[in-house]
Short mmCIF file of C-alpha atoms in Angstrom, two decimals:
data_model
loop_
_atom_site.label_atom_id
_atom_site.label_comp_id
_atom_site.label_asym_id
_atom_site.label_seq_id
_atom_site.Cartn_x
_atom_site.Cartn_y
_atom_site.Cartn_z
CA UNK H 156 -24.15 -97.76 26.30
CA UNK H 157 -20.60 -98.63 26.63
CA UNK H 158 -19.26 -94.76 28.32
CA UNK H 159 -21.43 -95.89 31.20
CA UNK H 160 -20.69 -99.69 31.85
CA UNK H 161 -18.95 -98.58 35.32
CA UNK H 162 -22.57 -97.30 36.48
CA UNK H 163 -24.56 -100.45 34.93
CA UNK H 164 -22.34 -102.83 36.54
CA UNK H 165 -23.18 -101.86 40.20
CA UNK H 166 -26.58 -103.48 39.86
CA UNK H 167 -25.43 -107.05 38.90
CA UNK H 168 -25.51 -107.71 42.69
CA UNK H 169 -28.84 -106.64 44.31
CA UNK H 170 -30.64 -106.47 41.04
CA UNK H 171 -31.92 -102.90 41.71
CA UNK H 172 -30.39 -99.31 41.65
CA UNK H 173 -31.45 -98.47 45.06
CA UNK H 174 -28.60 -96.81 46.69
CA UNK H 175 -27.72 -98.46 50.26
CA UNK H 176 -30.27 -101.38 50.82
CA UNK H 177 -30.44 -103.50 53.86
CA UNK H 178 -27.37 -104.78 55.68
CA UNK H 179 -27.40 -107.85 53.86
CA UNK H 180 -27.74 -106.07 50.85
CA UNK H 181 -24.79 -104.10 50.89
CA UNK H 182 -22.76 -106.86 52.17
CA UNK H 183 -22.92 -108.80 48.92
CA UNK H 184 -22.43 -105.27 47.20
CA UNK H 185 -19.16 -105.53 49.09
CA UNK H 186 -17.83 -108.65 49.26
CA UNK H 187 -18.35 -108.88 45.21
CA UNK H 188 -15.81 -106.49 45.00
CA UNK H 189 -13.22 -108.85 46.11
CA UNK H 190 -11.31 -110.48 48.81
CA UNK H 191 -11.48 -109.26 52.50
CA UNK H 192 -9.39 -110.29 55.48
CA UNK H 193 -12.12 -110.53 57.92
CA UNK H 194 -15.92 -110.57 56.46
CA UNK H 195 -17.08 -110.53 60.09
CA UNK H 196 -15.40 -106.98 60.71
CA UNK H 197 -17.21 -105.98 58.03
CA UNK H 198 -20.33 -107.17 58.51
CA UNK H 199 -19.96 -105.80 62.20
CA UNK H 200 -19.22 -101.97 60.56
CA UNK H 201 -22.08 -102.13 58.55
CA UNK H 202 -24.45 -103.00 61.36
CA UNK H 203 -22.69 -100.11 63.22
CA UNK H 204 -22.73 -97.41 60.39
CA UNK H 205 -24.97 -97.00 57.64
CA UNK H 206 -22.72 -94.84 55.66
CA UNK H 207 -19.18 -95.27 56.52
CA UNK H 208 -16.39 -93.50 55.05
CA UNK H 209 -13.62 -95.55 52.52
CA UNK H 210 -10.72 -94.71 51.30
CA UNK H 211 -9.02 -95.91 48.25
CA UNK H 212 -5.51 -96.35 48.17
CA UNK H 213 -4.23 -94.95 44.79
CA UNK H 214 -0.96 -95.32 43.87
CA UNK H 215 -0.53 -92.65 40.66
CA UNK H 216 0.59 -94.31 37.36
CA UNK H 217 0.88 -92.23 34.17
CA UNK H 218 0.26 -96.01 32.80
CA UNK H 219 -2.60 -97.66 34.09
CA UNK H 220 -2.87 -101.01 34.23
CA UNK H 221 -6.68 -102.33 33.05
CA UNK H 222 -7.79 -103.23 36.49
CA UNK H 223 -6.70 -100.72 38.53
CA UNK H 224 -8.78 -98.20 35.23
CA UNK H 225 -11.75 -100.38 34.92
CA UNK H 226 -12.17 -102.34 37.80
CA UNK H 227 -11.59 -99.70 40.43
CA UNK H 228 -14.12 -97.56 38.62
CA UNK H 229 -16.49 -100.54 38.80
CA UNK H 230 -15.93 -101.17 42.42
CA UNK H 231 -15.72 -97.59 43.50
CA UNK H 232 -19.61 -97.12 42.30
CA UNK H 233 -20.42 -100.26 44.71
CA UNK H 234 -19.04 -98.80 47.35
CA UNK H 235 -21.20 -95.45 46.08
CA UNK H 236 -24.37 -97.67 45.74
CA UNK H 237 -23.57 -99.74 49.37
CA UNK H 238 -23.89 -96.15 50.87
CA UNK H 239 -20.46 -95.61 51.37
CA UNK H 240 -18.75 -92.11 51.46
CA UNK H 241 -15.56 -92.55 49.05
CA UNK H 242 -12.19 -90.78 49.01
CA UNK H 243 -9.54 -91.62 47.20
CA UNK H 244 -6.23 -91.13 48.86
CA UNK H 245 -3.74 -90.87 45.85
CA UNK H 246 -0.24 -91.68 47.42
CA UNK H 247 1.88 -88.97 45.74
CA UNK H 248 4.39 -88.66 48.32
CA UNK H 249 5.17 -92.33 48.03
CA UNK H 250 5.09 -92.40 44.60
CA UNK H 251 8.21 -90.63 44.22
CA UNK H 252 10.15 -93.50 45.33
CA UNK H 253 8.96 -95.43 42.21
CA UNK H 254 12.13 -95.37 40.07
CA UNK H 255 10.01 -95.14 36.97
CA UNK H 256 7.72 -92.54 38.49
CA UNK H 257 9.37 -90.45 41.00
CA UNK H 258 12.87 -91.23 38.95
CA UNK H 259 11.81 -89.78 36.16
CA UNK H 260 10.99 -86.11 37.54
CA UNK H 261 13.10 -85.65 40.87
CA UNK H 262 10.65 -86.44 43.42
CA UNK H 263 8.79 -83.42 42.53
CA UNK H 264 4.99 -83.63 44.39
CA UNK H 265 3.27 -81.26 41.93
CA UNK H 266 4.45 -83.80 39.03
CA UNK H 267 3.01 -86.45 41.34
CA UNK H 268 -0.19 -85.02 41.50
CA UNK H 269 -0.30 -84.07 37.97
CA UNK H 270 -0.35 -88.21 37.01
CA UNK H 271 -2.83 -87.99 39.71
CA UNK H 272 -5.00 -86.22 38.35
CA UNK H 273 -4.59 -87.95 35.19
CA UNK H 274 -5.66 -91.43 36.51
CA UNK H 275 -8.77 -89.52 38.08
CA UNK H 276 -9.79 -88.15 34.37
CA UNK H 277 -9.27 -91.84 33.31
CA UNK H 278 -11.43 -93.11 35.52
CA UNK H 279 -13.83 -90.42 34.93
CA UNK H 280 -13.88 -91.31 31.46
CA UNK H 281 -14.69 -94.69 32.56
CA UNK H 282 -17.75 -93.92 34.61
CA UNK H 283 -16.86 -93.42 38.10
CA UNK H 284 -19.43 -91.56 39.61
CA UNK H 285 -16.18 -88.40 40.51
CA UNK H 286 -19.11 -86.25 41.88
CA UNK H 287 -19.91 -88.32 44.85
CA UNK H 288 -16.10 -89.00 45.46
CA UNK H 289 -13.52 -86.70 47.06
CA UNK H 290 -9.71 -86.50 45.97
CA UNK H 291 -7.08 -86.95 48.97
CA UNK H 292 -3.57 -86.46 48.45
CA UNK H 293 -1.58 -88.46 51.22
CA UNK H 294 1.34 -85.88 50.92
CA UNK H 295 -1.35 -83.37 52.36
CA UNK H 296 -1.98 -85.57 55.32
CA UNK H 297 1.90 -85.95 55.95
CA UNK H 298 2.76 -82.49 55.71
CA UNK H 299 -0.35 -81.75 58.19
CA UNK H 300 0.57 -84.27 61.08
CA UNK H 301 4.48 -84.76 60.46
CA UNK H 302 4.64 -85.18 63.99
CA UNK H 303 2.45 -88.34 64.04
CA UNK H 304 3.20 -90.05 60.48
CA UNK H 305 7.02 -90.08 60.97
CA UNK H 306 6.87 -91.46 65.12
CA UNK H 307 4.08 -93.57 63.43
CA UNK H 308 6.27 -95.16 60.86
CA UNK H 309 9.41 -95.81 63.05
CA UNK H 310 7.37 -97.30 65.73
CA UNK H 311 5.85 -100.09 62.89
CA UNK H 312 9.35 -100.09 61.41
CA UNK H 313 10.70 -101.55 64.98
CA UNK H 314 7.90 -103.79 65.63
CA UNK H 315 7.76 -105.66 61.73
CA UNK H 316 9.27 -108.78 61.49
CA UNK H 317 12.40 -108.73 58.41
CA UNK H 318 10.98 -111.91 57.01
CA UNK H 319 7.64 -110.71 57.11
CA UNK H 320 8.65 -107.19 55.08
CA UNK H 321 10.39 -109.31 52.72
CA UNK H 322 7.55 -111.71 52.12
CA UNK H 323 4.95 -109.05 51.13
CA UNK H 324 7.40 -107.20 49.03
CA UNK H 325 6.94 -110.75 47.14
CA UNK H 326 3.41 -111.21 47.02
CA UNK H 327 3.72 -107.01 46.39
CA UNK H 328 5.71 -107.44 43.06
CA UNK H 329 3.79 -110.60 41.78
CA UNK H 330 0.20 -108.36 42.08
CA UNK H 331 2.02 -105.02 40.97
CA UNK H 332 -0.43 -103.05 38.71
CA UNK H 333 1.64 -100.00 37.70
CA UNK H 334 3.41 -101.37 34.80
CA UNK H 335 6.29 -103.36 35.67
CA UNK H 336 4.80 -105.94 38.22
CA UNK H 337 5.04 -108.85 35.95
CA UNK H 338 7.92 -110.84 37.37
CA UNK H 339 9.64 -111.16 40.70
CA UNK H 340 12.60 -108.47 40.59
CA UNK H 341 14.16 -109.67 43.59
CA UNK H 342 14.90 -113.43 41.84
CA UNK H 343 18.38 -111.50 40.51
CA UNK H 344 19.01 -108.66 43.36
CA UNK H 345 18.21 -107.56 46.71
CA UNK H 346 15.89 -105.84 48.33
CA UNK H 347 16.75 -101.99 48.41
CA UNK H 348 16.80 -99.92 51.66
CA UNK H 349 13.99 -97.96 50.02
CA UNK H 350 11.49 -101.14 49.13
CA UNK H 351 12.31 -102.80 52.94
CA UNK H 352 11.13 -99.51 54.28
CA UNK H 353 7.81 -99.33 51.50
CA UNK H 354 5.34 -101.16 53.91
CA UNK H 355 6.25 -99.38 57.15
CA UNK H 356 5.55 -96.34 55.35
CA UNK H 357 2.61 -97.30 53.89
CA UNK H 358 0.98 -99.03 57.19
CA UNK H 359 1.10 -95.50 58.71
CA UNK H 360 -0.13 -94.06 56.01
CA UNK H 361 -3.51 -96.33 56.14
CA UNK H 362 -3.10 -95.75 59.85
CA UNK H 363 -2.80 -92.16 59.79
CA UNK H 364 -6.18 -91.51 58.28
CA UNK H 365 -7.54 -94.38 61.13
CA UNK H 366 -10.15 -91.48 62.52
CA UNK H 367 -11.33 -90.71 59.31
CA UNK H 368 -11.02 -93.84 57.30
CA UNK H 369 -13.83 -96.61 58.49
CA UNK H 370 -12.35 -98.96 55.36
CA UNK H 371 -10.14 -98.77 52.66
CA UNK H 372 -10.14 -100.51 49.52
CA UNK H 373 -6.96 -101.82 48.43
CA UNK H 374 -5.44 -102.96 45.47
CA UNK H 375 -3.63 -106.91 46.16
CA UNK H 376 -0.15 -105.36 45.59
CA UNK H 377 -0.98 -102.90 48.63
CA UNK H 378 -2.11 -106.29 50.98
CA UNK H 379 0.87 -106.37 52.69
CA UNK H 380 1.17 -102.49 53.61
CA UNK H 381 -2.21 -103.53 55.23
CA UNK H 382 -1.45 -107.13 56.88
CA UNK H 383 1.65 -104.93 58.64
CA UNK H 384 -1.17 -102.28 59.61
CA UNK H 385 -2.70 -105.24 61.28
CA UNK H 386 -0.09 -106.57 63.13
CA UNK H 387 1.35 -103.46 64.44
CA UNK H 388 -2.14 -102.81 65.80
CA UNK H 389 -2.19 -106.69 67.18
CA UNK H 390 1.50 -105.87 68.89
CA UNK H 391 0.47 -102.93 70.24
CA UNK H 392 -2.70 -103.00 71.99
CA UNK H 393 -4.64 -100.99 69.25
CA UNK H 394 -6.90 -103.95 68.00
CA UNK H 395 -9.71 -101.53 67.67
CA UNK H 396 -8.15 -99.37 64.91
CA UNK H 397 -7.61 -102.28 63.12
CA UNK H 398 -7.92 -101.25 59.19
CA UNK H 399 -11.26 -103.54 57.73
CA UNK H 400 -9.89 -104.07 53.45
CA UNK H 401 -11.29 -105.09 50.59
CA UNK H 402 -9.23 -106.04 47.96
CA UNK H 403 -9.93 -105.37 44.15
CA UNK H 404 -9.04 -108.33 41.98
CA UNK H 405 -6.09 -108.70 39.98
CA UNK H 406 -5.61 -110.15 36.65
CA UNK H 407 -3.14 -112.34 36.02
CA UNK H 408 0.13 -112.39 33.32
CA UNK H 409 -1.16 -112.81 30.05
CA UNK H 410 2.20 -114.37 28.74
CA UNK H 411 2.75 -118.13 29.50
CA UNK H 412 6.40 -118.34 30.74
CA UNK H 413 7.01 -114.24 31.67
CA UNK H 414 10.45 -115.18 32.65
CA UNK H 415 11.78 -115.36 29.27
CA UNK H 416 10.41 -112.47 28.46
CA UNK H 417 12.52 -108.85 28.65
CA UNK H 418 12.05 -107.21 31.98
CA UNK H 419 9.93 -104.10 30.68
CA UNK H 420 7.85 -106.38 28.17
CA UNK H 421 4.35 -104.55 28.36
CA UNK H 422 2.87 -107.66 26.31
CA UNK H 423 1.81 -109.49 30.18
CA UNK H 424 -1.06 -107.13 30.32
CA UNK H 425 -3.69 -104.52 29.09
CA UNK H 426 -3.40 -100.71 30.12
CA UNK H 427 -5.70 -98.36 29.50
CA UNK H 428 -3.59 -96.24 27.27
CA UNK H 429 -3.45 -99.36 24.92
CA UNK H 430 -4.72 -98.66 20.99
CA UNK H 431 -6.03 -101.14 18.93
CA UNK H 432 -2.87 -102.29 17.46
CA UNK H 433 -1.65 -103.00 20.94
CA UNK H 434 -4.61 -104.81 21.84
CA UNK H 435 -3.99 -106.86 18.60
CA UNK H 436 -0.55 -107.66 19.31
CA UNK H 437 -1.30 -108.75 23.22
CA UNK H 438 -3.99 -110.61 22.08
CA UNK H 439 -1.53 -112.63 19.51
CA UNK H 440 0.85 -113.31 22.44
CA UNK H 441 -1.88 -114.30 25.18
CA UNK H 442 -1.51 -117.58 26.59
CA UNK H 443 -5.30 -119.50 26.37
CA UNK H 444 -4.42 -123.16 26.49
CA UNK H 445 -7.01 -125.46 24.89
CA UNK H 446 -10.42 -126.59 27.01
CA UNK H 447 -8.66 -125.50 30.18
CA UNK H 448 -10.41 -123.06 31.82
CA UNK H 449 -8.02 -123.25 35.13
CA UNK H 450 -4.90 -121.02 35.25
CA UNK H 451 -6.61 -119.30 31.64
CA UNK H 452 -5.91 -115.45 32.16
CA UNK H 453 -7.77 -114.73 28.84
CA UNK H 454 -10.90 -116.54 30.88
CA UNK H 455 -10.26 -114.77 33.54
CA UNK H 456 -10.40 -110.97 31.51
CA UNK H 457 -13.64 -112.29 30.46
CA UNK H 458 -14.89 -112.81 33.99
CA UNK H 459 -13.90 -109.86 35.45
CA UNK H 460 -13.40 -107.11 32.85
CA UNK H 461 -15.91 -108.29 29.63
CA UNK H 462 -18.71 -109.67 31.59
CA UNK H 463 -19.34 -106.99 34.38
CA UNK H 464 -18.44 -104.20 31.65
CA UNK H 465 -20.37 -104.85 28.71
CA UNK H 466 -23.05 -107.57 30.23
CA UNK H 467 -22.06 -110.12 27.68
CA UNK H 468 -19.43 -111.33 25.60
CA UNK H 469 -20.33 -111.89 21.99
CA UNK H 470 -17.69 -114.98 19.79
CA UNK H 471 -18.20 -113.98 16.34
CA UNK H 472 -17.77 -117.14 13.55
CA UNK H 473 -18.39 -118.47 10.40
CA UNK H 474 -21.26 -120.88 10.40
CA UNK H 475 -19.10 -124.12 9.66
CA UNK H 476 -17.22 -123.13 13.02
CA UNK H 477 -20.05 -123.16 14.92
CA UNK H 478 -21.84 -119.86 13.99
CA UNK H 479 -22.21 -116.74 16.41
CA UNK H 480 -22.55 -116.97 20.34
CA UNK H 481 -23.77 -114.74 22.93
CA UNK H 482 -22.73 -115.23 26.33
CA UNK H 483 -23.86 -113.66 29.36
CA UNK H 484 -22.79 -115.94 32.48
CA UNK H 485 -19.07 -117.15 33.11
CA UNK H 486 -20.39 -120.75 34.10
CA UNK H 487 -22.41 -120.98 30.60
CA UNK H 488 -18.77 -119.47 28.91
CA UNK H 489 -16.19 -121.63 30.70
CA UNK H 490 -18.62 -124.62 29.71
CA UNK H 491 -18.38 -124.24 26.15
CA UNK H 492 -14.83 -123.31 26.01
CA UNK H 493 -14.13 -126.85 28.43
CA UNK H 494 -15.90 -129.00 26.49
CA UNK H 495 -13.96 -127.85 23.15
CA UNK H 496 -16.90 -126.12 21.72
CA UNK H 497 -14.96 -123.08 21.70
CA UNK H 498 -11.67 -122.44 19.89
CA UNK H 499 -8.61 -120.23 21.41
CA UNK H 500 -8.20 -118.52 18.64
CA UNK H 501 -12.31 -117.95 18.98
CA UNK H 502 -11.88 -116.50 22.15
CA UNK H 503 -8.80 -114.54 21.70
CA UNK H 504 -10.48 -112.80 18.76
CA UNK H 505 -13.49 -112.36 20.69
CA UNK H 506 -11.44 -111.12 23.25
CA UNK H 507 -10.21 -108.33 21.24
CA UNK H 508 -13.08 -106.66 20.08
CA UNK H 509 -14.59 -106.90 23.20
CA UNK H 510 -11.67 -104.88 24.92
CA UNK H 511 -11.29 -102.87 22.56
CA UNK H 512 -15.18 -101.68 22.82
CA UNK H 513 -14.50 -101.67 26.34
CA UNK H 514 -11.36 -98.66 25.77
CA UNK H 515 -13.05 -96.73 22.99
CA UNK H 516 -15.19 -94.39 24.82
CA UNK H 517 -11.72 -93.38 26.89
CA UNK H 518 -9.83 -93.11 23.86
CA UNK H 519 -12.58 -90.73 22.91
CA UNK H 520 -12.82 -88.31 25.81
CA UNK H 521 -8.62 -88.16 25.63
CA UNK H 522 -9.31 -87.11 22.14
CA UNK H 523 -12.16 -84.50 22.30
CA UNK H 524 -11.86 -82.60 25.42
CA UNK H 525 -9.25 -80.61 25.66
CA UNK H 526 -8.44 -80.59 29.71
CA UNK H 527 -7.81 -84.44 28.90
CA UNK H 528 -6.00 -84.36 25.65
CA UNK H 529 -3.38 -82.11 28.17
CA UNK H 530 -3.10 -84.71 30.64
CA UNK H 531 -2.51 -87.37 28.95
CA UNK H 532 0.46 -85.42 26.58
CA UNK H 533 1.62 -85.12 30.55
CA UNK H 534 1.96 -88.53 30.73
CA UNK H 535 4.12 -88.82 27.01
CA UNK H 536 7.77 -88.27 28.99
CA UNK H 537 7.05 -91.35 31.03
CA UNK H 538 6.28 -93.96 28.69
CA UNK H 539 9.09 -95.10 27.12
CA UNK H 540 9.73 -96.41 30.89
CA UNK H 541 6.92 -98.35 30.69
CA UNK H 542 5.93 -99.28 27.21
#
């Protein structure tokens, strides 16, 4: 059943539904979830700890981008079935220096948590096993040790490289999920006081939580709040609080040339909040370019939203185009679609439907329970800002 495609998913990697397994086990678990700066730290925590304790980074967005709805649900019940405890540290207090977030409603924390606690009903909706995972609300931890975070953050401030800030704030922006991360902002100004001081803030943040927090998994946009983490720890004798990441992976721009597109152009990617006439209208605009399965974002929805959510992905045609095809491995897909025996405009429609079977069952629970149906009309006074 589609409503629990979050909780089927977690057994595409050890074939079983046995939570925790051997240490080899829930190392693949893992490492399928993404990208990680140093496997052998990781490898080394699981032979130390059998169940150790991650934290997600959330950054709250009344418009969530597909990835950080589907695929953090996804990886979140890995980390559930590697044996991991999970907490998910929603950043409110940073959030309020997002000009489209915090902008919008003063800085006020109990609005932050509010589009916190929407994203958490999304991706309950979606599947994410909520009952073996504990909200965290960073502003919490600040408020309790004020007199660490704040030494904390000037002491990373003074140690971080300029260039180095400035060069994650880059790779930040290019792999921002929240709505607006399409296009570099900083190709036509500069870098605000606010932004240069982002990953300082951040880095003690993830370092603040060090005693509690064994890993974290991050979204690619947060990597450099994390590589500073690093560093800092590198430059100051504190190699062994080092923070061990994974990353979740992040789709790329559906649009082929974003930079002629207006700034706050939601067409570059899927959110969750997206209805079907949305979905139809993205679709229409998605770059696929013909038998090229490199640099193909609508390939690459297919390989890491379509195929771990729904277990296959189904082209629908008339018999003189080829008939029907059901596929249920990327290398059999990306075959067919290389060697022409798949059309763009198959895949695109294909696409669609499968997308839209994939956002159904959250449109649904928005709909019917009330609690939800609140949140989201929460959300409404933001979304001209990002839609």
């Amino acid at each position: 059943m589609v409503a629990n495609s979050a909780d089927a998913s977690v057994n595409t990697t050890t074939g079983d539904d046995t939570v925790g397994g051997n240490i080899d086990q829930r190392f693949a678990t893992l490492t399928s979830i993404g990208d990680c700066v140093n496997q052998n730290e990781l490898r080394l925590l699981l032979e130390k700890n059998s169940a150790p304790v991650c934290y997600v980074w959330c950054d709250p967005s009344p418009c969530m981008h597909i990835t950080q709805g589907i695929s953090v649900a996804m990886n979140v019940n890995k980390l559930i079935k590697a044996g991991c405890t999970v907490k998910v540290l929603m950043a409110d207090w940073l959030a309020r220096m997002d000009r489209k977030i915090g902008g919008q409603v003063g800085g006020d924390l109990g609005e932050m948590k509010t589009v916190g606690l929407y994203n958490a009903e999304v991706w309950k909706a979606a599947g994410m096993d909520l009952q073996k995972v504990e909200l965290v609300w960073l502003s919490d931890g600040i408020i309790r040790n004020a007199d660490v975070y704040w030494p904390l953050t000037m002491h990373i401030a003074i140690v971080s490289e300029v260039s180095g800030i400035k060069r994650w704030l880059r790779f930040r922006a290019s792999k921002d999920t929240r709505g607006h991360g399409r296009k570099d902002p900083y190709s036509r100004r500069d870098f605000t006081a606010a932004e240069m001081f982002y990953p300082c803030l951040q880095s003690a943040g993830m370092l603040l939580f060090h005693e509690a927090a064994d890993m974290w998994l991050l979204s690619l946009d947060q990597r450099g709040g994390h590589m500073v983490a690093r560093q800092f720890c590198n430059d100051t004798g504190k190699r062994n609080i080092r923070p061990v990441a994974l990353f979740n992976n992040v789709l790329p721009n559906l649009l082929e040339s974003p930079e002629t597109e207006m700034i706050d152009d939601p067409s570059w990617a899927i959110f969750m909040e997206d209805d079907e006439d949305d979905i139809t209208w993205k679709m229409d605009k998605a770059f696929c370019p013909l038998d090229l399965a490199e640099v193909n974002p609508c390939l690459e929805y297919v390989e890491h939203i379509i195929l771990p959510w729904l277990g296959k992905f189904e082209v629908v045609r008339e018999e003189h185009d080829g008939g029907n095809k059901t596929f249920v491995s990327m290398e059999e897909f990306t075959s067919d679609y290389q060697s022409g025996a798949l059309h763009p405009s198959d895949v695109k429609h294909a696409l669609e439907r499968s997308l839209n079977m994939v956002l159904q069952p959250i449109r649904d629970h928005f709909r019917d329970n009330a609690g939800a149906k609140k949140l989201v009309e929460a959300m409404d006074k933001y979304y001209s800002y990002f839609r």
